[in-house]
Amino acid sequence: ARILKEAAALDDNPLSLAEIGRRLPAKRVRHETVRACVDELKILGFVSEGSKGVMWTLVSTTARNAAGYGEL
């Protein structure tokens, strides 16, 4: 989640699963592990996945308030 949050803060493009794996601090991470983590984050509504990759999409309450949307 941290890697996707940082990419969103920097206005990076969507990240592929391979790129997410490369940015992890561990030397090697299995593709199935990255896929399982992304799937769990999708179920929780934190990320969106499209043909170009995965992006962080959760909007914090403070950001919603600043944009004028009010409390949830």
mmCIF file with all atom_site columns, C-alpha atoms in Angstrom:
data_model
loop_
_atom_site.group_PDB
_atom_site.id
_atom_site.type_symbol
_atom_site.label_atom_id
_atom_site.label_alt_id
_atom_site.label_comp_id
_atom_site.label_asym_id
_atom_site.label_entity_id
_atom_site.label_seq_id
_atom_site.pdbx_PDB_ins_code
_atom_site.Cartn_x
_atom_site.Cartn_y
_atom_site.Cartn_z
_atom_site.occupancy
_atom_site.B_iso_or_equiv
_atom_site.pdbx_formal_charge
_atom_site.auth_seq_id
_atom_site.auth_comp_id
_atom_site.auth_asym_id
_atom_site.auth_atom_id
_atom_site.pdbx_PDB_model_num
ATOM 1  C CA . ALA A 1 1  ? 0.000   0.000   0.000   1.00 0.00 ? 1  ALA A CA 1
ATOM 2  C CA . ARG A 1 2  ? 2.865   2.382   0.819   1.00 0.00 ? 2  ARG A CA 1
ATOM 3  C CA . ILE A 1 3  ? 4.324   2.063   -2.679  1.00 0.00 ? 3  ILE A CA 1
ATOM 4  C CA . LEU A 1 4  ? 0.983   2.882   -4.317  1.00 0.00 ? 4  LEU A CA 1
ATOM 5  C CA . LYS A 1 5  ? 0.345   5.809   -1.936  1.00 0.00 ? 5  LYS A CA 1
ATOM 6  C CA . GLU A 1 6  ? 3.761   7.286   -2.727  1.00 0.00 ? 6  GLU A CA 1
ATOM 7  C CA . ALA A 1 7  ? 3.171   6.885   -6.471  1.00 0.00 ? 7  ALA A CA 1
ATOM 8  C CA . ALA A 1 8  ? -0.192  8.651   -6.141  1.00 0.00 ? 8  ALA A CA 1
ATOM 9  C CA . ALA A 1 9  ? 1.395   11.496  -4.156  1.00 0.00 ? 9  ALA A CA 1
ATOM 10 C CA . LEU A 1 10 ? 3.972   11.967  -6.916  1.00 0.00 ? 10 LEU A CA 1
ATOM 11 C CA . ASP A 1 11 ? 1.283   11.800  -9.630  1.00 0.00 ? 11 ASP A CA 1
ATOM 12 C CA . ASP A 1 12 ? 2.971   8.764   -11.171 1.00 0.00 ? 12 ASP A CA 1
ATOM 13 C CA . ASN A 1 13 ? 1.225   6.740   -13.823 1.00 0.00 ? 13 ASN A CA 1
ATOM 14 C CA . PRO A 1 14 ? -0.416  3.452   -12.839 1.00 0.00 ? 14 PRO A CA 1
ATOM 15 C CA . LEU A 1 15 ? 2.114   0.844   -11.694 1.00 0.00 ? 15 LEU A CA 1
ATOM 16 C CA . SER A 1 16 ? 2.298   -2.620  -13.199 1.00 0.00 ? 16 SER A CA 1
ATOM 17 C CA . LEU A 1 17 ? 2.452   -5.597  -10.877 1.00 0.00 ? 17 LEU A CA 1
ATOM 18 C CA . ALA A 1 18 ? 6.064   -6.141  -11.961 1.00 0.00 ? 18 ALA A CA 1
ATOM 19 C CA . GLU A 1 19 ? 6.956   -2.545  -11.041 1.00 0.00 ? 19 GLU A CA 1
ATOM 20 C CA . ILE A 1 20 ? 5.296   -2.909  -7.644  1.00 0.00 ? 20 ILE A CA 1
ATOM 21 C CA . GLY A 1 21 ? 7.377   -6.044  -7.058  1.00 0.00 ? 21 GLY A CA 1
ATOM 22 C CA . ARG A 1 22 ? 10.565  -4.207  -8.051  1.00 0.00 ? 22 ARG A CA 1
ATOM 23 C CA . ARG A 1 23 ? 9.848   -1.344  -5.634  1.00 0.00 ? 23 ARG A CA 1
ATOM 24 C CA . LEU A 1 24 ? 9.376   -3.650  -2.648  1.00 0.00 ? 24 LEU A CA 1
ATOM 25 C CA . PRO A 1 25 ? 12.288  -3.672  -0.187  1.00 0.00 ? 25 PRO A CA 1
ATOM 26 C CA . ALA A 1 26 ? 12.621  -7.487  -0.370  1.00 0.00 ? 26 ALA A CA 1
ATOM 27 C CA . LYS A 1 27 ? 15.057  -8.854  -2.945  1.00 0.00 ? 27 LYS A CA 1
ATOM 28 C CA . ARG A 1 28 ? 12.487  -11.082 -4.605  1.00 0.00 ? 28 ARG A CA 1
ATOM 29 C CA . VAL A 1 29 ? 8.726   -11.279 -4.293  1.00 0.00 ? 29 VAL A CA 1
ATOM 30 C CA . ARG A 1 30 ? 6.579   -13.845 -6.068  1.00 0.00 ? 30 ARG A CA 1
ATOM 31 C CA . HIS A 1 31 ? 4.141   -12.466 -8.636  1.00 0.00 ? 31 HIS A CA 1
ATOM 32 C CA . GLU A 1 32 ? 1.312   -14.395 -6.962  1.00 0.00 ? 32 GLU A CA 1
ATOM 33 C CA . THR A 1 33 ? 2.025   -12.596 -3.682  1.00 0.00 ? 33 THR A CA 1
ATOM 34 C CA . VAL A 1 34 ? 1.868   -9.151  -5.316  1.00 0.00 ? 34 VAL A CA 1
ATOM 35 C CA . ARG A 1 35 ? -1.341  -10.178 -7.131  1.00 0.00 ? 35 ARG A CA 1
ATOM 36 C CA . ALA A 1 36 ? -2.943  -11.372 -3.869  1.00 0.00 ? 36 ALA A CA 1
ATOM 37 C CA . CYS A 1 37 ? -2.061  -8.104  -2.102  1.00 0.00 ? 37 CYS A CA 1
ATOM 38 C CA . VAL A 1 38 ? -3.441  -5.967  -4.931  1.00 0.00 ? 38 VAL A CA 1
ATOM 39 C CA . ASP A 1 39 ? -6.633  -8.060  -5.047  1.00 0.00 ? 39 ASP A CA 1
ATOM 40 C CA . GLU A 1 40 ? -7.139  -7.569  -1.298  1.00 0.00 ? 40 GLU A CA 1
ATOM 41 C CA . LEU A 1 41 ? -6.605  -3.804  -1.614  1.00 0.00 ? 41 LEU A CA 1
ATOM 42 C CA . LYS A 1 42 ? -9.157  -3.743  -4.470  1.00 0.00 ? 42 LYS A CA 1
ATOM 43 C CA . ILE A 1 43 ? -11.733 -5.547  -2.316  1.00 0.00 ? 43 ILE A CA 1
ATOM 44 C CA . LEU A 1 44 ? -11.188 -2.972  0.441   1.00 0.00 ? 44 LEU A CA 1
ATOM 45 C CA . GLY A 1 45 ? -11.603 -0.112  -2.055  1.00 0.00 ? 45 GLY A CA 1
ATOM 46 C CA . PHE A 1 46 ? -8.083  1.302   -1.679  1.00 0.00 ? 46 PHE A CA 1
ATOM 47 C CA . VAL A 1 47 ? -6.881  0.760   -5.266  1.00 0.00 ? 47 VAL A CA 1
ATOM 48 C CA . SER A 1 48 ? -8.199  0.559   -8.804  1.00 0.00 ? 48 SER A CA 1
ATOM 49 C CA . GLU A 1 49 ? -6.773  -1.704  -11.464 1.00 0.00 ? 49 GLU A CA 1
ATOM 50 C CA . GLY A 1 50 ? -7.001  -1.150  -15.186 1.00 0.00 ? 50 GLY A CA 1
ATOM 51 C CA . SER A 1 51 ? -5.240  -2.204  -18.360 1.00 0.00 ? 51 SER A CA 1
ATOM 52 C CA . LYS A 1 52 ? -2.311  0.139   -17.595 1.00 0.00 ? 52 LYS A CA 1
ATOM 53 C CA . GLY A 1 53 ? -1.756  -0.983  -14.006 1.00 0.00 ? 53 GLY A CA 1
ATOM 54 C CA . VAL A 1 54 ? -2.757  -0.277  -10.415 1.00 0.00 ? 54 VAL A CA 1
ATOM 55 C CA . MET A 1 55 ? -3.387  3.122   -8.795  1.00 0.00 ? 55 MET A CA 1
ATOM 56 C CA . TRP A 1 56 ? -4.172  4.226   -5.244  1.00 0.00 ? 56 TRP A CA 1
ATOM 57 C CA . THR A 1 57 ? -7.719  5.644   -5.256  1.00 0.00 ? 57 THR A CA 1
ATOM 58 C CA . LEU A 1 58 ? -8.727  5.990   -1.602  1.00 0.00 ? 58 LEU A CA 1
ATOM 59 C CA . VAL A 1 59 ? -9.538  9.586   -0.700  1.00 0.00 ? 59 VAL A CA 1
ATOM 60 C CA . SER A 1 60 ? -8.926  10.547  2.915   1.00 0.00 ? 60 SER A CA 1
ATOM 61 C CA . THR A 1 61 ? -11.569 12.357  4.935   1.00 0.00 ? 61 THR A CA 1
ATOM 62 C CA . THR A 1 62 ? -9.401  15.467  5.259   1.00 0.00 ? 62 THR A CA 1
ATOM 63 C CA . ALA A 1 63 ? -8.939  15.624  1.477   1.00 0.00 ? 63 ALA A CA 1
ATOM 64 C CA . ARG A 1 64 ? -12.689 15.214  0.975   1.00 0.00 ? 64 ARG A CA 1
ATOM 65 C CA . ASN A 1 65 ? -13.371 18.041  3.444   1.00 0.00 ? 65 ASN A CA 1
ATOM 66 C CA . ALA A 1 66 ? -10.829 20.305  1.724   1.00 0.00 ? 66 ALA A CA 1
ATOM 67 C CA . ALA A 1 67 ? -12.525 19.624  -1.619  1.00 0.00 ? 67 ALA A CA 1
ATOM 68 C CA . GLY A 1 68 ? -15.892 20.613  -0.139  1.00 0.00 ? 68 GLY A CA 1
ATOM 69 C CA . TYR A 1 69 ? -17.499 17.163  -0.019  1.00 0.00 ? 69 TYR A CA 1
ATOM 70 C CA . GLY A 1 70 ? -18.007 17.097  3.743   1.00 0.00 ? 70 GLY A CA 1
ATOM 71 C CA . GLU A 1 71 ? -18.041 14.111  6.087   1.00 0.00 ? 71 GLU A CA 1
ATOM 72 C CA . LEU A 1 72 ? -18.825 10.587  4.935   1.00 0.00 ? 72 LEU A CA 1
#
